[in-house]
């Protein structure tokens, strides 16, 4: 099976998407449904003194207004997980009132009349503020980096900065709640329906089996929709209290203030090499912007850098800088984006000092083993990504000297390379496969469709193994009533989902053969079932990540987050990518354009050529956007974010993106799983921003060590 090649099929939901018939969290409308809107806190830190809702109560159509007075008092440390309205504001935009009305218009009109008075408390807005609390965290190391660095003949040392950034999926955060006969049903765009169910059951005091969460499709998750939020709990509380369905859709500016974001990170890198261009040591300290109580782990910034190349030795340190902001968290390639910009820039800077081609330097430092654990890597084809990418890009046409390539009109041309890796994670999956004599196939499983195409990969696996009607496959995922749901994140979705689908399909074929007991019946499985007068055949299967066993199923039913990897009992797994970027810099205005990118990825076996190519292009586009456009600005005086909407938080648009050519090594990793598939969703973005920065340096001779790269940095 691991040698099976997958055909380029359309997405199974392509037609629905084009027709707009896919159902997202806020698309579910129920009879008698009420609409909610929130009053966000107008200070960054402090106590609520009074929330005057008297005018709001008089707005026609207002049904109920929830404030902190509806809940037991809290203290400032009562922070996780937030499921009520508290009288202490931890960060700007936190919900201070929740208005429920017959119409959305009435709810909006009412919130605008609410008067809130506060007792503000001094706060720290900036990571480099003098009152930011520095808290050293764990590190990662192998070898004796200090000693090796002392003996290095060539050293490069610099500091790189990745700014705060916010993910802006098209689909806003929303919750629709309905409570009937003691059973709560939630429709919400969520990557973590199992975790959301557990959070709601615990915070509302409901039995787990009385909470159902459905997230049939998501309009972009990227880590933002893995969190469980106060708005979900408040919408559910309102539905229970009022006995009517309630819908809440969060306005985008509130999402900037309340959802997770990519924190600012500062990277101090020291790289040492010997006289022959052999790297001997990396010393790397990273600090991140952190909230007062957030737990997003700084140590994980080292996960990818330490696995990129053979540095000889590695000493990684990390720290939180605690300030008054909302909790930072996961955002596509969460711990890899900042570091990859930093160290893939640093590798280029070292290559220049060594007078080596930056592709050659990378090729010479391949790894066969995880340098931290010493375990073998289950597969690694980074050098093939580099070689194939360089060939397709035409790297040999690059002249090494910065500023030496120009178009006839004087435009400066730069060519840059940047590589990436991402941990090969996996999660257990519990599935039911049911083939009907009526021609249908129903497959229920753990996993969420975030737009990445997980349903298409499951369908490809089923079609590849089963003689079934491909037009009548129903795939039910992201639904806690259909299967236990894990958090789908960390690029573990597809590899986990297709492994389970393969096991179920194999099992079904075995059972069918047993049923047939040697009889030769022509036709597909549906026709065979009809002939033997069986209405359907159904199998269950459970697939674990390597090293996991049935013990994790209890956790899966409760928490929804039980991924494993990248270090497994016998091996370590990573995905890899190499990006080649051409930039054009206008010589006078210094405007940067990216006319051309070639990227080659190693994600093991490609299960869906169509959705994989889309993922790769999407990651490259985001990497360009992160390199040239995206930064969320902290308001230093009042706290919170200054550019908290899509007019001011600038992302790359069509005009910013040129030709993107993508390719895959497509070599299966059968050690990782029987299908040979590794993750793809995050690795695709890793290293793009560095490739852009390296290309800008090559075009101009100006090295910019912070993102985004702006025109003014080049003037
Ligand atoms: Mo992702 S940032 O793990 O959804």
XYZ file of C-alpha atoms and ligand atoms in Angstrom:
719
model
C 0.000 0.000 0.000
C 2.768 2.408 0.823
C 3.816 2.348 -2.805
C 0.339 3.347 -3.945
C 0.241 6.534 -5.970
C -2.736 8.821 -5.643
C -4.555 10.284 -8.621
C -5.162 14.008 -8.950
C -8.836 14.117 -7.997
C -10.945 17.219 -7.435
C -11.770 18.088 -3.834
C -14.827 16.167 -2.691
C -16.362 19.444 -1.509
C -15.326 21.504 -4.538
C -18.824 21.790 -5.979
C -20.397 22.616 -2.613
C -17.801 25.288 -2.010
C -18.408 26.901 -5.379
C -22.157 26.792 -4.821
C -21.819 28.115 -1.274
C -23.743 25.187 0.166
C -21.085 24.059 2.664
C -22.373 24.667 6.174
C -20.105 26.615 8.520
C -20.654 27.235 12.223
C -22.704 30.422 11.873
C -24.771 29.088 8.953
C -27.042 27.042 11.186
C -30.303 28.900 11.773
C -32.867 27.481 14.179
C -36.492 28.469 14.749
C -36.832 31.119 17.451
C -33.120 31.833 17.475
C -31.813 34.816 19.457
C -28.745 36.870 18.588
C -25.999 37.987 20.923
C -23.421 40.756 20.957
C -20.684 41.602 23.428
C -19.460 44.733 25.147
C -15.652 44.651 25.054
C -13.555 46.131 27.860
C -12.243 49.607 27.092
C -9.228 49.368 29.381
C -6.247 47.040 29.344
C -6.251 46.093 33.016
C -8.358 46.798 36.072
C -11.562 46.277 38.041
C -15.058 46.841 36.755
C -16.750 49.434 38.980
C -20.146 49.516 37.306
C -21.765 48.231 34.137
C -24.863 50.323 33.508
C -27.254 48.412 31.287
C -30.392 50.454 32.073
C -30.564 52.059 28.620
C -29.722 48.783 26.919
C -32.611 47.045 28.676
C -35.018 49.531 27.087
C -33.944 48.764 23.513
C -36.825 46.993 21.766
C -36.070 43.326 21.284
C -33.503 42.951 24.057
C -34.176 39.740 25.963
C -31.385 39.451 28.508
C -28.112 41.119 29.421
C -25.432 39.152 31.245
C -22.759 40.946 33.259
C -20.262 39.914 35.929
C -23.073 40.322 38.489
C -24.618 37.133 37.127
C -21.583 35.192 38.316
C -19.694 34.604 41.503
C -16.909 37.153 42.018
C -13.529 36.222 40.683
C -10.029 37.299 41.470
C -7.392 38.379 39.033
C -5.758 34.968 38.951
C -9.034 33.249 38.075
C -8.125 33.128 34.448
C -8.231 29.678 32.910
C -10.331 28.673 31.220
C -12.590 31.711 31.056
C -16.219 30.667 30.894
C -18.017 33.531 32.663
C -17.948 37.309 32.714
C -15.548 38.386 35.425
C -15.211 41.739 37.147
C -11.490 41.883 36.500
C -10.175 42.940 33.090
C -7.017 41.073 32.115
C -6.622 42.617 28.662
C -8.348 45.094 26.364
C -11.412 43.764 24.575
C -12.308 41.164 27.196
C -16.081 40.635 27.337
C -17.732 42.736 30.080
C -21.363 42.266 29.023
C -23.238 39.823 26.795
C -26.477 41.113 25.295
C -29.077 38.720 23.895
C -31.858 40.045 21.671
C -34.481 39.002 19.146
C -32.389 40.430 16.300
C -28.728 41.162 15.689
C -29.612 44.816 15.089
C -31.251 45.103 18.513
C -28.262 43.429 20.176
C -25.844 45.839 18.479
C -27.987 48.863 19.333
C -28.146 47.756 22.947
C -24.406 47.182 23.439
C -23.733 50.682 22.165
C -25.722 52.148 25.059
C -23.919 50.220 27.815
C -21.879 52.489 30.092
C -18.921 50.852 31.825
C -16.810 52.456 34.518
C -13.494 51.020 35.583
C -10.838 51.290 38.195
C -7.759 50.962 35.992
C -4.529 49.345 37.168
C -1.115 50.159 35.655
C -0.135 47.639 33.020
C 2.830 46.615 30.912
C 2.019 46.818 27.216
C 5.369 46.200 25.596
C 7.683 43.231 25.747
C 10.670 45.543 26.155
C 8.866 47.574 28.828
C 10.850 47.829 32.039
C 8.194 45.977 34.041
C 7.942 43.018 31.686
C 8.619 39.972 33.841
C 11.378 37.824 32.442
C 10.914 34.140 33.178
C 13.498 31.712 31.921
C 12.067 28.508 30.479
C 13.495 25.197 29.403
C 16.203 24.836 26.814
C 17.360 22.236 24.330
C 20.914 21.107 23.875
C 23.303 18.522 22.527
C 27.075 18.469 22.574
C 29.231 21.143 24.178
C 28.313 24.252 22.213
C 30.208 26.720 24.408
C 33.442 24.829 23.995
C 32.964 24.220 20.277
C 32.080 27.877 19.728
C 35.264 28.951 21.488
C 37.247 26.953 18.946
C 35.268 28.114 15.877
C 37.260 29.841 13.145
C 34.286 31.747 11.717
C 31.416 33.060 13.840
C 28.223 34.838 12.904
C 26.195 36.463 15.656
C 23.053 38.550 15.285
C 19.593 39.229 16.671
C 16.417 38.771 14.639
C 12.873 39.852 15.486
C 9.544 38.370 14.439
C 6.627 40.700 15.271
C 3.236 39.981 16.806
C 0.903 38.725 14.101
C -2.757 37.763 14.009
C -4.429 35.087 11.916
C -7.491 36.304 10.128
C -9.461 33.350 8.792
C -12.330 34.474 6.581
C -14.716 32.681 8.944
C -15.147 34.719 12.112
C -15.323 33.092 15.535
C -18.915 32.157 16.273
C -21.079 29.923 18.402
C -24.628 28.723 17.878
C -26.142 26.958 20.898
C -29.371 25.058 21.379
C -30.511 23.420 24.620
C -33.393 20.977 24.362
C -34.485 18.413 26.938
C -31.263 18.608 28.886
C -29.044 18.240 25.839
C -26.826 21.043 24.607
C -25.898 21.165 20.912
C -23.226 23.568 19.711
C -22.414 24.470 16.112
C -19.103 26.243 15.951
C -16.170 26.489 13.583
C -13.729 24.573 15.770
C -10.580 22.511 15.272
C -11.199 21.004 18.664
C -14.835 19.917 19.049
C -13.819 17.275 21.610
C -11.997 19.828 23.750
C -14.832 22.325 23.366
C -17.309 19.686 24.505
C -15.211 18.870 27.572
C -14.748 22.568 28.405
C -18.471 23.303 28.095
C -19.529 20.248 30.079
C -17.121 21.122 32.891
C -17.872 24.831 33.032
C -21.652 24.505 32.683
C -21.934 21.473 34.964
C -23.422 19.199 32.311
C -22.662 15.500 31.861
C -20.232 14.975 28.966
C -22.774 12.889 27.069
C -25.285 15.740 27.182
C -23.060 18.036 25.125
C -22.727 17.651 21.355
C -20.407 19.860 19.311
C -20.562 19.971 15.513
C -18.071 21.665 13.232
C -18.710 20.187 9.787
C -16.463 22.639 7.956
C -14.248 25.519 8.987
C -13.438 28.633 7.005
C -9.819 28.643 8.103
C -8.546 27.441 11.465
C -4.783 28.035 11.585
C -4.702 27.406 15.347
C -7.136 30.170 16.217
C -10.053 27.755 16.279
C -8.319 25.243 18.537
C -8.903 27.374 21.635
C -11.991 27.205 23.779
C -13.364 30.634 24.508
C -15.526 32.561 26.901
C -17.875 33.453 24.035
C -18.706 29.781 23.471
C -19.552 29.261 27.125
C -21.569 32.487 27.339
C -23.586 31.615 24.218
C -24.341 28.198 25.708
C -25.231 29.727 29.085
C -27.653 32.102 27.361
C -29.323 29.278 25.431
C -29.758 27.287 28.633
C -31.012 30.264 30.658
C -33.450 31.472 27.997
C -34.596 28.121 26.612
C -34.077 29.338 23.048
C -31.289 28.880 20.514
C -28.688 31.658 20.593
C -26.137 32.676 17.976
C -23.081 34.845 18.529
C -20.676 35.944 15.795
C -17.629 37.838 17.059
C -16.744 41.037 15.192
C -13.218 40.942 13.783
C -11.755 43.690 16.027
C -12.793 41.664 19.083
C -11.100 38.612 17.596
C -7.817 40.550 17.484
C -8.205 41.205 21.202
C -9.529 37.894 22.477
C -8.218 35.108 20.238
C -4.730 33.655 20.308
C -2.056 35.327 18.196
C 1.555 34.828 17.164
C 3.565 36.582 19.874
C 6.566 38.729 19.150
C 9.763 36.707 19.423
C 13.376 37.823 19.617
C 16.102 35.455 18.429
C 19.754 35.806 19.415
C 21.744 33.466 17.226
C 25.421 32.616 17.285
C 26.688 30.169 14.682
C 30.222 28.860 14.523
C 32.069 27.010 11.767
C 35.551 25.694 11.214
C 37.904 26.853 8.463
C 36.547 24.239 6.026
C 32.985 25.515 6.296
C 31.843 22.812 8.677
C 29.399 24.114 11.291
C 30.535 23.241 14.817
C 28.154 25.086 17.134
C 24.869 26.921 17.422
C 23.969 29.003 20.478
C 20.471 30.310 20.308
C 18.412 32.231 22.843
C 14.790 33.106 22.143
C 12.479 35.391 24.121
C 8.777 35.607 23.498
C 6.000 38.024 24.354
C 3.777 36.250 26.875
C 0.645 37.132 28.821
C 0.593 37.121 32.631
C -0.858 33.601 32.802
C -0.324 32.193 29.306
C 1.389 28.840 28.848
C 2.338 28.828 25.140
C 5.736 27.144 25.597
C 8.878 29.067 24.568
C 11.019 25.928 24.594
C 9.226 24.714 21.475
C 10.903 27.422 19.393
C 13.871 25.046 19.294
C 11.910 22.082 17.917
C 12.645 22.954 14.311
C 16.012 24.776 14.393
C 17.780 21.954 16.204
C 16.590 19.502 13.534
C 17.450 21.559 10.475
C 21.133 20.813 9.998
C 24.091 19.160 11.607
C 25.361 22.067 13.702
C 27.866 19.884 15.559
C 26.507 21.105 18.895
C 23.519 23.133 20.021
C 22.658 25.190 23.040
C 19.113 26.542 22.978
C 17.680 28.781 25.660
C 14.220 30.285 25.944
C 12.282 32.739 28.072
C 8.881 34.355 28.490
C 8.498 38.085 28.904
C 5.223 38.464 30.732
C 3.133 41.534 29.991
C -0.561 42.473 30.061
C -1.991 41.086 26.846
C -4.307 38.257 25.966
C -2.699 34.825 25.889
C -0.627 34.241 22.748
C -0.871 30.854 21.134
C -0.947 28.736 18.080
C -0.904 30.334 14.643
C 0.141 28.364 11.568
C 3.711 27.074 11.950
C 3.437 28.461 15.479
C 6.879 27.815 16.863
C 8.601 27.601 13.504
C 7.793 30.867 11.724
C 9.892 33.212 13.885
C 12.862 30.879 14.321
C 12.960 29.888 10.669
C 13.126 33.539 9.647
C 15.940 33.995 12.145
C 18.161 30.975 11.647
C 17.622 30.593 7.910
C 18.752 34.231 7.647
C 21.684 33.455 9.933
C 22.704 30.442 7.809
C 22.855 32.736 4.780
C 24.929 35.247 6.692
C 27.311 32.493 7.792
C 27.538 31.181 4.208
C 28.602 34.614 3.054
C 31.300 34.809 5.731
C 32.520 31.381 4.646
C 32.307 32.403 0.978
C 30.112 29.401 0.341
C 26.981 29.130 -1.749
C 24.025 29.107 0.689
C 22.473 26.047 -0.974
C 25.779 24.182 -0.820
C 26.257 25.034 2.870
C 22.831 23.586 3.654
C 23.430 20.462 1.531
C 26.683 19.781 3.394
C 24.979 19.615 6.787
C 22.395 16.903 6.287
C 21.220 14.778 9.215
C 20.351 11.079 9.386
C 19.509 11.036 13.078
C 17.645 13.248 15.505
C 20.633 15.012 17.065
C 18.853 15.439 20.430
C 17.676 11.859 21.024
C 20.082 10.050 18.695
C 17.162 8.124 17.199
C 17.027 7.615 13.434
C 14.854 9.951 11.400
C 12.043 7.922 9.834
C 12.640 9.819 6.598
C 14.363 13.023 5.554
C 14.563 14.295 2.005
C 15.530 17.905 2.622
C 18.566 17.664 0.354
C 16.398 16.357 -2.474
C 14.030 19.291 -1.892
C 17.030 21.629 -2.131
C 18.518 20.005 -5.238
C 15.237 19.697 -7.092
C 14.183 23.222 -6.102
C 17.523 24.688 -7.198
C 17.238 22.899 -10.536
C 13.694 24.045 -11.259
C 14.386 27.573 -10.050
C 17.585 28.000 -12.050
C 19.767 28.693 -9.012
C 22.897 28.288 -11.159
C 22.009 31.568 -12.887
C 22.480 33.421 -9.589
C 25.627 35.515 -9.359
C 26.854 35.437 -5.788
C 27.660 39.096 -5.179
C 24.775 41.121 -3.634
C 23.398 43.808 -5.928
C 25.008 42.235 -8.987
C 21.847 41.168 -10.810
C 19.635 43.680 -12.580
C 16.910 43.761 -15.181
C 17.475 45.980 -18.241
C 15.338 48.717 -16.626
C 17.587 48.800 -13.559
C 15.339 46.745 -11.284
C 17.441 44.960 -8.678
C 17.063 41.193 -8.795
C 17.589 38.965 -5.774
C 17.515 35.205 -5.412
C 17.145 33.656 -1.982
C 16.756 30.239 -0.460
C 15.123 29.266 2.817
C 14.321 25.845 4.216
C 11.858 24.532 6.724
C 10.968 21.517 8.794
C 8.019 20.670 10.984
C 7.483 17.943 13.572
C 5.737 14.838 12.250
C 2.920 14.565 14.767
C 0.091 12.051 14.909
C -3.146 11.575 16.814
C -5.358 8.569 17.424
C -8.426 8.207 15.270
C -11.622 6.300 15.987
C -13.700 5.515 12.927
C -16.810 3.729 11.710
C -17.114 2.703 8.063
C -20.461 1.586 6.719
C -21.051 0.435 3.150
C -24.704 0.199 2.074
C -26.382 -2.036 -0.478
C -28.082 1.176 -1.607
C -24.809 2.458 -3.029
C -23.836 4.727 -0.126
C -20.695 4.815 1.971
C -20.723 6.549 5.323
C -17.499 7.206 7.161
C -17.441 8.824 10.618
C -14.129 9.695 12.169
C -12.041 11.891 14.409
C -10.759 14.962 12.594
C -11.778 18.384 11.367
C -12.101 19.900 7.901
C -10.444 23.288 8.148
C -10.403 23.837 4.425
C -7.172 21.870 4.111
C -8.945 19.021 2.333
C -8.951 16.268 4.944
C -12.228 14.864 3.540
C -10.629 14.629 0.115
C -7.697 12.636 1.507
C -10.029 10.286 3.385
C -12.105 9.783 0.235
C -8.955 9.126 -1.816
C -7.912 6.436 0.660
C -11.333 4.767 0.688
C -11.652 4.881 -3.109
C -8.137 3.471 -3.464
C -8.930 0.456 -1.300
C -12.634 -0.242 -1.754
C -14.818 -0.997 -4.780
C -17.401 1.640 -3.896
C -19.377 4.351 -5.643
C -17.150 7.435 -5.286
C -20.098 9.765 -5.828
C -21.964 8.629 -2.719
C -19.411 8.862 0.056
C -20.466 10.805 3.142
C -17.637 11.705 5.518
C -18.747 12.872 8.957
C -15.957 14.568 10.894
C -15.732 17.319 13.489
C -18.847 15.943 15.171
C -18.660 14.628 18.730
C -21.851 12.609 18.227
C -20.251 10.656 15.365
C -16.821 9.812 16.828
C -14.513 10.987 19.626
C -12.821 14.142 18.363
C -9.183 15.085 18.785
C -7.874 18.577 18.310
C -6.899 18.748 14.654
C -3.761 20.870 14.510
C -0.010 20.565 14.298
C -0.305 19.138 10.779
C -1.321 15.769 12.201
C -4.772 15.640 10.595
C -4.223 13.918 7.287
C -1.610 11.374 8.307
C -3.792 10.350 11.255
C -7.024 10.338 9.268
C -5.810 8.371 6.261
C -4.051 5.787 8.419
C -7.326 5.074 10.174
C -9.266 5.057 6.900
C -6.825 2.515 5.473
C -7.199 0.223 8.487
C -11.001 0.427 8.318
C -11.041 -0.213 4.572
C -8.724 -3.233 4.876
C -10.892 -4.616 7.662
C -14.043 -4.138 5.632
C -12.565 -6.010 2.664
C -11.637 -8.897 4.961
C -15.153 -9.036 6.412
C -16.702 -8.922 2.965
C -14.576 -11.856 1.854
C -15.653 -13.783 4.944
C -19.289 -13.035 4.156
C -18.874 -14.166 0.574
C -17.176 -17.366 1.746
C -15.646 -18.073 -1.642
C -18.661 -17.110 -3.750
C -17.711 -15.170 -6.873
C -20.140 -12.260 -7.183
C -19.494 -9.640 -9.827
C -19.806 -5.921 -9.215
C -18.728 -3.452 -6.563
C -19.273 -3.832 -2.828
C -22.750 -2.308 -2.982
C -23.807 -4.774 -5.667
C -22.293 -7.684 -3.781
C -24.241 -6.701 -0.634
C -27.455 -6.544 -2.651
C -26.824 -10.012 -4.079
C -26.292 -11.561 -0.668
C -29.245 -9.597 0.765
C -27.318 -7.632 3.331
C -28.507 -4.027 3.712
C -25.072 -2.902 4.871
C -21.721 -3.924 6.224
C -20.122 -1.849 8.985
C -16.721 -1.976 10.690
C -15.123 0.018 13.484
C -11.437 0.741 13.726
C -9.106 2.610 16.004
C -5.710 3.770 14.897
C -3.085 5.058 17.291
C -0.019 7.167 16.797
C 3.224 5.174 17.034
C 3.835 4.253 20.664
C 0.271 5.030 21.768
C -2.141 2.396 23.017
C -5.779 2.140 24.102
C -5.043 4.148 27.257
C -5.194 7.359 25.222
C -8.820 6.742 24.301
C -10.035 7.890 27.705
C -8.079 11.096 27.241
C -9.492 11.456 23.748
C -13.009 11.303 25.145
C -12.211 13.959 27.723
C -9.735 16.478 26.446
C -9.377 16.174 22.734
C -5.666 16.894 22.632
C -3.459 13.828 22.702
C -1.062 14.042 19.825
C 2.251 12.212 19.809
C 5.609 12.942 18.226
C 7.879 14.011 16.730
C 10.015 11.772 18.954
C 8.467 8.286 18.951
C 9.798 5.209 20.761
C 12.002 4.089 17.865
C 12.404 7.085 15.571
C 11.806 10.785 15.036
C 9.707 12.197 12.200
C 9.814 15.599 10.509
C 8.516 17.014 7.242
C 10.763 19.255 5.155
C 10.588 21.960 2.532
C 12.936 24.139 0.458
C 11.841 27.484 -0.954
C 13.522 29.477 -3.718
C 12.391 33.068 -4.052
C 13.123 35.752 -6.618
C 12.525 39.358 -5.612
C 12.568 42.503 -7.677
C 13.406 45.736 -5.875
C 12.614 49.008 -7.577
C 15.910 50.978 -7.403
C 14.457 54.346 -6.336
C 11.342 53.623 -4.273
C 12.796 50.306 -3.047
C 9.422 48.641 -3.473
C 9.824 44.856 -3.067
C 8.027 42.452 -5.385
C 8.067 38.646 -5.393
C 7.535 37.618 -9.013
C 8.543 33.984 -8.648
C 8.763 31.184 -6.084
C 9.698 27.517 -6.486
C 9.120 25.265 -3.482
C 9.608 21.533 -3.061
C 8.224 19.679 -0.054
C 8.860 16.310 1.563
C 5.603 15.318 3.258
C 6.068 11.596 2.665
C 3.431 10.136 0.378
C 1.201 12.761 -1.224
C -2.364 11.556 -0.619
C -4.150 14.302 -2.550
C -2.052 16.028 -5.222
C -4.700 18.721 -5.605
C -5.099 19.764 -1.974
C -1.381 19.294 -1.238
C -0.410 21.728 -3.981
C -2.982 24.168 -2.583
C -1.557 23.833 0.917
C 1.951 24.499 -0.338
C 0.871 27.563 -2.321
C -1.143 28.858 0.632
C 1.809 28.479 2.986
C 4.131 30.262 0.563
C 1.647 33.124 0.194
C 1.371 33.464 3.961
C 5.161 33.359 4.287
C 5.452 36.207 1.768
C 2.707 38.067 3.614
C 4.544 37.581 6.926
C 7.784 38.730 5.315
C 6.494 41.888 3.660
C 3.206 42.907 5.267
C 2.020 41.496 8.578
C 2.576 43.047 11.977
C 0.102 43.805 14.727
C 1.035 46.987 16.554
C 0.623 47.220 20.306
C -0.865 50.469 21.555
C 1.900 51.439 23.984
C -0.278 53.901 25.898
C -3.645 52.180 26.175
C -2.748 48.522 25.564
C -4.436 46.296 23.015
C -3.840 46.395 19.278
C -3.848 49.484 17.080
C -4.497 47.874 13.698
C -7.250 45.490 14.690
C -9.106 45.086 11.403
C -8.363 43.993 7.862
C -8.105 47.592 6.659
C -5.090 48.232 8.890
C -3.690 44.737 9.432
C -2.240 44.410 5.955
C -2.019 40.987 4.346
C -0.678 40.004 0.953
C -3.250 40.335 -1.802
C -3.323 38.927 -5.323
C -1.171 41.751 -6.684
C 1.581 40.830 -4.198
C 1.899 37.260 -5.432
C 3.562 36.154 -8.648
C 4.197 32.711 -10.136
C 4.388 29.922 -7.590
C 5.656 26.538 -8.727
C 5.364 23.699 -6.250
C 6.560 20.125 -6.244
C 6.790 17.125 -3.967
C 9.407 14.470 -3.384
C 6.480 12.052 -2.849
C 8.510 9.306 -1.205
C 6.452 7.418 1.376
C 7.561 7.186 5.003
C 6.342 3.671 5.866
C 8.136 3.797 9.221
C 5.830 6.614 10.356
C 2.596 4.970 9.208
C 1.349 2.394 6.723
C 0.222 5.043 4.258
C 3.621 6.708 4.369
C 2.102 10.179 4.811
C 3.667 12.922 6.915
C 2.248 16.351 7.747
C 2.106 19.245 5.321
C -0.067 22.116 6.591
C 2.551 23.983 8.590
C 5.903 22.994 7.087
C 4.895 24.697 3.848
C 5.148 28.129 5.472
C 8.398 27.501 7.312
C 11.405 29.224 5.793
C 9.524 31.336 3.241
C 10.046 34.613 5.098
C 13.786 33.922 5.362
C 13.963 33.097 1.657
C 12.385 36.492 0.937
C 14.769 38.271 3.335
C 17.757 36.440 1.846
C 16.620 37.410 -1.665
C 16.179 41.051 -0.591
C 19.723 41.003 0.791
C 20.996 39.467 -2.425
C 19.217 42.153 -4.468
C 20.269 45.133 -2.365
C 23.132 44.244 -0.043
C 20.972 45.367 2.897
C 20.404 42.750 5.566
C 17.101 43.276 7.409
C 16.864 41.265 10.606
C 13.263 41.977 11.511
C 9.899 41.330 9.921
C 8.134 42.703 8.053
C 10.734 43.943 5.556
C 9.616 47.462 4.719
C 10.487 49.962 2.031
C 11.886 52.291 4.695
C 14.329 49.605 5.821
C 15.900 49.773 2.360
C 16.055 53.540 1.947
Mo -2.185 24.705 13.995
S -1.246 26.464 14.489
O -1.394 23.653 15.015
O -3.830 24.688 13.931
